[in-house]
Amino acid sequence: MAKITVTLDGTSLQELEITRENAKTTIGRRSGNDVVLTNPAISGEHAVIEAHGNEFFLQDLNSTNGTQVNGQPITRHYLQNGDCIELGKYRINFETGATDGALNHAEPDNSIFMLGAGDAPYPIIRIMNGHNAGKELVLSKVTTSLGSPGIQVVLISRSDDCYFIRHVEGEQPPLINDLPIADEQQQLHHDDVIELSGTQLLFSVA
């Protein structure tokens, strides 16, 4: 379950819960939307938040003035706890109680920032190039997101003892061993090399 809070000039206007049963939350100027924003800068059907299990995606609906998340223009965006959606003068704060999943935001040069990992009985992702080369991330969570919001984002998820990668944001799919992901998701294997926004990541089974 997630919650959005709509504010204007710091004043809270509306709070709305998003659940699996309420899988789509529409945002726009028309009265039929779940979140109605009456400012002329907002399109009649401006954007939609879609719930897929415990994952939430924001989709701009070809609006006139566009949609931003954390200051970056987006077309489709995988929402994370604490994201701020910006539509004109309105701010929509996204919150979720889910603990699985952590976006490793890009540094200014669009390389991926990873925390030191150490030893763990889980697969790891190791940066292969750039000034962060050698840094590692332990895949101890059920779902982990990696990438640069608005540019390229993937989800790595665990199912039983297998790990799968899925492209969720960006025009171009990531490369696995120099080949683009062919299906909606692809199983990862030991020593697979993921290329994401120009950064090479090695998937290694502990």
Short mmCIF file of N, CA and C in Angstrom, two decimals, residues 24-139:
data_model
loop_
_atom_site.label_atom_id
_atom_site.label_comp_id
_atom_site.label_asym_id
_atom_site.label_seq_id
_atom_site.Cartn_x
_atom_site.Cartn_y
_atom_site.Cartn_z
N LYS A 24 -5.25 1.88 -10.30
CA LYS A 24 -4.90 3.05 -11.10
C LYS A 24 -5.45 4.31 -10.43
N THR A 25 -4.58 5.29 -10.28
CA THR A 25 -4.96 6.58 -9.71
C THR A 25 -4.69 7.65 -10.75
N THR A 26 -5.75 8.25 -11.28
CA THR A 26 -5.61 9.23 -12.35
C THR A 26 -5.49 10.63 -11.77
N ILE A 27 -4.71 11.46 -12.47
CA ILE A 27 -4.45 12.83 -12.03
C ILE A 27 -4.70 13.75 -13.21
N GLY A 28 -5.49 14.82 -12.99
CA GLY A 28 -5.73 15.75 -14.08
C GLY A 28 -6.73 16.83 -13.70
N ARG A 29 -7.05 17.67 -14.67
CA ARG A 29 -7.93 18.80 -14.42
C ARG A 29 -9.42 18.41 -14.48
N ARG A 30 -9.75 17.35 -15.21
CA ARG A 30 -11.16 16.97 -15.35
C ARG A 30 -11.69 16.37 -14.05
N SER A 31 -12.99 16.55 -13.85
CA SER A 31 -13.61 16.16 -12.58
C SER A 31 -13.65 14.65 -12.37
N GLY A 32 -13.50 13.87 -13.41
CA GLY A 32 -13.56 12.42 -13.27
C GLY A 32 -12.28 11.79 -12.74
N ASN A 33 -11.22 12.55 -12.57
CA ASN A 33 -9.96 12.01 -12.08
C ASN A 33 -10.02 11.73 -10.59
N ASP A 34 -9.17 10.82 -10.13
CA ASP A 34 -9.07 10.54 -8.69
C ASP A 34 -8.47 11.73 -7.95
N VAL A 35 -7.49 12.38 -8.58
CA VAL A 35 -6.89 13.60 -8.04
C VAL A 35 -7.17 14.72 -9.04
N VAL A 36 -8.00 15.68 -8.63
CA VAL A 36 -8.40 16.77 -9.51
C VAL A 36 -7.59 18.02 -9.18
N LEU A 37 -6.85 18.52 -10.17
CA LEU A 37 -6.04 19.72 -10.02
C LEU A 37 -6.58 20.74 -11.02
N THR A 38 -7.17 21.81 -10.53
CA THR A 38 -7.98 22.70 -11.37
C THR A 38 -7.17 23.77 -12.09
N ASN A 39 -5.88 23.83 -11.87
CA ASN A 39 -5.07 24.86 -12.52
C ASN A 39 -5.02 24.64 -14.04
N PRO A 40 -5.09 25.71 -14.85
CA PRO A 40 -5.05 25.57 -16.31
C PRO A 40 -3.77 24.92 -16.84
N ALA A 41 -2.70 24.95 -16.06
CA ALA A 41 -1.44 24.33 -16.50
C ALA A 41 -1.52 22.80 -16.49
N ILE A 42 -2.56 22.26 -15.86
CA ILE A 42 -2.73 20.81 -15.76
C ILE A 42 -3.64 20.34 -16.88
N SER A 43 -3.22 19.29 -17.58
CA SER A 43 -4.04 18.72 -18.66
C SER A 43 -5.25 18.01 -18.09
N GLY A 44 -6.27 17.82 -18.93
CA GLY A 44 -7.48 17.15 -18.49
C GLY A 44 -7.20 15.77 -17.93
N GLU A 45 -6.38 15.02 -18.61
CA GLU A 45 -5.88 13.74 -18.11
C GLU A 45 -4.36 13.83 -18.16
N HIS A 46 -3.77 14.17 -17.05
CA HIS A 46 -2.36 14.57 -17.03
C HIS A 46 -1.41 13.39 -16.80
N ALA A 47 -1.73 12.56 -15.78
CA ALA A 47 -0.83 11.45 -15.43
C ALA A 47 -1.62 10.38 -14.69
N VAL A 48 -1.00 9.21 -14.54
CA VAL A 48 -1.64 8.11 -13.81
C VAL A 48 -0.59 7.37 -13.00
N ILE A 49 -0.96 6.95 -11.81
CA ILE A 49 -0.12 6.08 -10.99
C ILE A 49 -0.72 4.69 -11.04
N GLU A 50 0.09 3.72 -11.44
CA GLU A 50 -0.38 2.34 -11.57
C GLU A 50 0.30 1.47 -10.52
N ALA A 51 -0.49 0.62 -9.87
CA ALA A 51 0.04 -0.32 -8.88
C ALA A 51 0.11 -1.70 -9.50
N HIS A 52 1.30 -2.31 -9.44
CA HIS A 52 1.51 -3.68 -9.90
C HIS A 52 2.11 -4.45 -8.74
N GLY A 53 1.23 -5.11 -7.95
CA GLY A 53 1.72 -5.76 -6.74
C GLY A 53 2.22 -4.71 -5.77
N ASN A 54 3.49 -4.83 -5.38
CA ASN A 54 4.10 -3.85 -4.48
C ASN A 54 4.92 -2.80 -5.23
N GLU A 55 4.76 -2.73 -6.54
CA GLU A 55 5.50 -1.77 -7.34
C GLU A 55 4.54 -0.71 -7.87
N PHE A 56 5.02 0.51 -7.94
CA PHE A 56 4.18 1.64 -8.35
C PHE A 56 4.89 2.42 -9.45
N PHE A 57 4.16 2.74 -10.51
CA PHE A 57 4.72 3.43 -11.66
C PHE A 57 3.89 4.67 -11.95
N LEU A 58 4.58 5.75 -12.27
CA LEU A 58 3.94 7.00 -12.69
C LEU A 58 4.11 7.14 -14.19
N GLN A 59 3.00 7.39 -14.88
CA GLN A 59 3.02 7.53 -16.35
C GLN A 59 2.45 8.90 -16.72
N ASP A 60 3.23 9.69 -17.46
CA ASP A 60 2.70 10.93 -18.02
C ASP A 60 1.82 10.58 -19.22
N LEU A 61 0.65 11.20 -19.31
CA LEU A 61 -0.31 10.88 -20.37
C LEU A 61 -0.24 11.90 -21.50
N ASN A 62 0.98 12.14 -21.99
CA ASN A 62 1.18 13.11 -23.07
C ASN A 62 0.61 14.48 -22.70
N SER A 63 0.85 14.88 -21.46
CA SER A 63 0.32 16.15 -20.99
C SER A 63 1.01 17.32 -21.69
N THR A 64 0.34 18.47 -21.69
CA THR A 64 0.87 19.65 -22.38
C THR A 64 2.15 20.16 -21.73
N ASN A 65 2.17 20.22 -20.41
CA ASN A 65 3.30 20.82 -19.69
C ASN A 65 4.20 19.81 -19.01
N GLY A 66 3.91 18.52 -19.19
CA GLY A 66 4.82 17.49 -18.70
C GLY A 66 4.70 17.21 -17.21
N THR A 67 5.42 16.17 -16.79
CA THR A 67 5.44 15.72 -15.40
C THR A 67 6.90 15.56 -14.97
N GLN A 68 7.20 16.00 -13.76
CA GLN A 68 8.54 15.86 -13.23
C GLN A 68 8.51 15.07 -11.93
N VAL A 69 9.60 14.35 -11.67
CA VAL A 69 9.80 13.67 -10.38
C VAL A 69 11.16 14.08 -9.86
N ASN A 70 11.18 14.64 -8.68
CA ASN A 70 12.42 15.11 -8.04
C ASN A 70 13.20 16.05 -8.97
N GLY A 71 12.45 16.88 -9.69
CA GLY A 71 13.07 17.88 -10.55
C GLY A 71 13.46 17.40 -11.93
N GLN A 72 13.20 16.13 -12.25
CA GLN A 72 13.57 15.57 -13.55
C GLN A 72 12.32 15.24 -14.37
N PRO A 73 12.26 15.67 -15.64
CA PRO A 73 11.10 15.32 -16.47
C PRO A 73 11.06 13.82 -16.73
N ILE A 74 9.87 13.25 -16.72
CA ILE A 74 9.72 11.81 -16.92
C ILE A 74 8.60 11.54 -17.91
N THR A 75 8.66 10.37 -18.51
CA THR A 75 7.55 9.82 -19.27
C THR A 75 6.92 8.68 -18.48
N ARG A 76 7.77 7.76 -18.03
CA ARG A 76 7.34 6.68 -17.15
C ARG A 76 8.40 6.53 -16.07
N HIS A 77 7.96 6.41 -14.82
CA HIS A 77 8.90 6.42 -13.70
C HIS A 77 8.48 5.40 -12.65
N TYR A 78 9.48 4.64 -12.19
CA TYR A 78 9.26 3.69 -11.08
C TYR A 78 9.34 4.49 -9.79
N LEU A 79 8.23 4.56 -9.07
CA LEU A 79 8.14 5.40 -7.88
C LEU A 79 8.81 4.75 -6.68
N GLN A 80 9.54 5.58 -5.93
CA GLN A 80 10.21 5.16 -4.70
C GLN A 80 9.67 5.98 -3.54
N ASN A 81 9.76 5.41 -2.35
CA ASN A 81 9.35 6.12 -1.15
C ASN A 81 10.07 7.47 -1.07
N GLY A 82 9.29 8.55 -0.89
CA GLY A 82 9.87 9.88 -0.77
C GLY A 82 9.95 10.66 -2.06
N ASP A 83 9.57 10.05 -3.19
CA ASP A 83 9.58 10.77 -4.45
C ASP A 83 8.61 11.95 -4.40
N CYS A 84 9.00 13.03 -5.05
CA CYS A 84 8.14 14.21 -5.15
C CYS A 84 7.74 14.40 -6.61
N ILE A 85 6.46 14.23 -6.89
CA ILE A 85 5.91 14.43 -8.24
C ILE A 85 5.53 15.90 -8.39
N GLU A 86 5.96 16.50 -9.49
CA GLU A 86 5.72 17.93 -9.70
C GLU A 86 4.88 18.13 -10.96
N LEU A 87 3.72 18.75 -10.79
CA LEU A 87 2.84 19.08 -11.91
C LEU A 87 2.47 20.55 -11.77
N GLY A 88 3.09 21.40 -12.59
CA GLY A 88 2.89 22.83 -12.43
C GLY A 88 3.32 23.27 -11.04
N LYS A 89 2.45 23.98 -10.33
CA LYS A 89 2.75 24.43 -8.97
C LYS A 89 2.41 23.39 -7.91
N TYR A 90 1.80 22.28 -8.32
CA TYR A 90 1.40 21.25 -7.37
C TYR A 90 2.57 20.30 -7.07
N ARG A 91 2.61 19.82 -5.84
CA ARG A 91 3.57 18.80 -5.44
C ARG A 91 2.78 17.61 -4.87
N ILE A 92 3.15 16.43 -5.33
CA ILE A 92 2.50 15.21 -4.85
C ILE A 92 3.58 14.33 -4.24
N ASN A 93 3.55 14.18 -2.94
CA ASN A 93 4.56 13.37 -2.24
C ASN A 93 4.10 11.92 -2.18
N PHE A 94 4.99 11.03 -2.59
CA PHE A 94 4.69 9.59 -2.64
C PHE A 94 5.36 8.90 -1.47
N GLU A 95 4.57 8.12 -0.72
CA GLU A 95 5.11 7.39 0.42
C GLU A 95 4.63 5.94 0.37
N THR A 96 5.50 5.03 0.73
CA THR A 96 5.14 3.63 0.82
C THR A 96 5.82 3.02 2.03
N GLY A 97 5.13 2.09 2.67
CA GLY A 97 5.70 1.41 3.83
C GLY A 97 6.55 0.23 3.47
N ALA A 98 6.68 -0.09 2.15
CA ALA A 98 7.46 -1.25 1.74
C ALA A 98 8.92 -1.04 2.07
N THR A 99 9.57 -2.10 2.55
CA THR A 99 10.98 -2.03 2.90
C THR A 99 11.87 -2.63 1.83
N ASP A 100 11.29 -3.39 0.91
CA ASP A 100 12.09 -4.01 -0.15
C ASP A 100 12.25 -3.04 -1.30
N GLY A 101 13.47 -2.93 -1.77
CA GLY A 101 13.73 -2.06 -2.91
C GLY A 101 14.44 -0.80 -2.49
N ALA A 102 15.51 -0.49 -3.15
CA ALA A 102 16.25 0.73 -2.84
C ALA A 102 16.89 1.23 -4.12
N LEU A 103 16.57 2.46 -4.47
CA LEU A 103 17.11 3.02 -5.69
C LEU A 103 18.47 3.62 -5.40
N ASN A 104 19.46 3.20 -6.16
CA ASN A 104 20.80 3.76 -6.03
C ASN A 104 20.92 4.87 -7.07
N HIS A 105 20.69 6.12 -6.62
CA HIS A 105 20.59 7.23 -7.55
C HIS A 105 21.92 7.51 -8.22
N ALA A 106 21.83 8.08 -9.39
CA ALA A 106 23.02 8.41 -10.13
C ALA A 106 23.73 9.60 -9.51
N GLU A 107 25.03 9.61 -9.59
CA GLU A 107 25.80 10.79 -9.26
C GLU A 107 25.72 11.74 -10.45
N PRO A 108 26.25 12.99 -10.34
CA PRO A 108 26.09 13.95 -11.43
C PRO A 108 26.59 13.46 -12.78
N ASP A 109 27.58 12.54 -12.80
CA ASP A 109 28.07 12.06 -14.08
C ASP A 109 27.31 10.84 -14.57
N ASN A 110 26.14 10.55 -13.91
CA ASN A 110 25.26 9.45 -14.28
C ASN A 110 25.84 8.06 -14.02
N SER A 111 26.93 7.98 -13.27
CA SER A 111 27.39 6.67 -12.82
C SER A 111 26.53 6.25 -11.64
N ILE A 112 26.51 4.96 -11.32
CA ILE A 112 25.66 4.47 -10.25
C ILE A 112 26.42 4.46 -8.94
N PHE A 113 25.83 5.01 -7.91
CA PHE A 113 26.48 5.05 -6.60
C PHE A 113 26.10 3.81 -5.81
N MET A 114 27.06 3.07 -5.34
CA MET A 114 26.82 1.84 -4.61
C MET A 114 27.50 1.90 -3.25
N LEU A 115 26.88 1.34 -2.25
CA LEU A 115 27.47 1.24 -0.93
C LEU A 115 28.41 0.06 -0.87
N GLY A 116 29.40 0.13 0.03
CA GLY A 116 30.28 -1.00 0.24
C GLY A 116 29.49 -2.18 0.76
N ALA A 117 29.87 -3.39 0.36
CA ALA A 117 29.05 -4.55 0.66
C ALA A 117 29.64 -5.44 1.73
N GLY A 118 30.88 -5.88 1.56
CA GLY A 118 31.42 -6.86 2.48
C GLY A 118 30.93 -8.25 2.12
N ASP A 119 31.20 -9.22 2.99
CA ASP A 119 30.81 -10.60 2.73
C ASP A 119 29.35 -10.83 3.10
N ALA A 120 28.62 -11.58 2.28
CA ALA A 120 27.22 -11.89 2.57
C ALA A 120 26.83 -13.10 1.74
N PRO A 121 25.85 -13.90 2.23
CA PRO A 121 25.41 -15.10 1.49
C PRO A 121 24.42 -14.78 0.39
N TYR A 122 24.55 -13.63 -0.25
CA TYR A 122 23.67 -13.21 -1.34
C TYR A 122 24.53 -12.84 -2.55
N PRO A 123 23.92 -12.85 -3.73
CA PRO A 123 24.65 -12.33 -4.89
C PRO A 123 25.02 -10.86 -4.67
N ILE A 124 26.02 -10.42 -5.40
CA ILE A 124 26.43 -9.03 -5.32
C ILE A 124 26.47 -8.43 -6.72
N ILE A 125 26.34 -7.11 -6.76
CA ILE A 125 26.56 -6.33 -7.96
C ILE A 125 27.84 -5.53 -7.73
N ARG A 126 28.80 -5.65 -8.65
CA ARG A 126 30.07 -4.94 -8.52
C ARG A 126 30.26 -4.01 -9.72
N ILE A 127 30.59 -2.75 -9.45
CA ILE A 127 30.86 -1.79 -10.52
C ILE A 127 32.19 -2.13 -11.17
N MET A 128 32.20 -2.18 -12.50
CA MET A 128 33.38 -2.60 -13.25
C MET A 128 34.18 -1.43 -13.82
N ASN A 129 33.56 -0.26 -13.99
CA ASN A 129 34.27 0.85 -14.63
C ASN A 129 33.92 2.16 -13.94
N GLY A 130 34.63 3.22 -14.33
CA GLY A 130 34.39 4.53 -13.76
C GLY A 130 35.07 4.72 -12.42
N HIS A 131 34.87 5.90 -11.82
CA HIS A 131 35.56 6.19 -10.57
C HIS A 131 34.97 5.45 -9.37
N ASN A 132 33.81 4.78 -9.55
CA ASN A 132 33.25 3.94 -8.49
C ASN A 132 33.61 2.47 -8.67
N ALA A 133 34.50 2.17 -9.59
CA ALA A 133 34.89 0.78 -9.87
C ALA A 133 35.32 0.08 -8.59
N GLY A 134 34.80 -1.12 -8.41
CA GLY A 134 35.14 -1.93 -7.24
C GLY A 134 34.11 -1.88 -6.13
N LYS A 135 33.25 -0.87 -6.14
CA LYS A 135 32.21 -0.80 -5.12
C LYS A 135 31.16 -1.88 -5.38
N GLU A 136 30.53 -2.33 -4.29
CA GLU A 136 29.63 -3.47 -4.39
C GLU A 136 28.31 -3.19 -3.66
N LEU A 137 27.28 -3.91 -4.09
CA LEU A 137 25.97 -3.87 -3.45
C LEU A 137 25.49 -5.30 -3.26
N VAL A 138 25.14 -5.66 -2.03
CA VAL A 138 24.60 -6.98 -1.75
C VAL A 138 23.11 -7.00 -2.09
N LEU A 139 22.67 -8.00 -2.85
CA LEU A 139 21.26 -8.12 -3.23
C LEU A 139 20.51 -8.91 -2.18
#
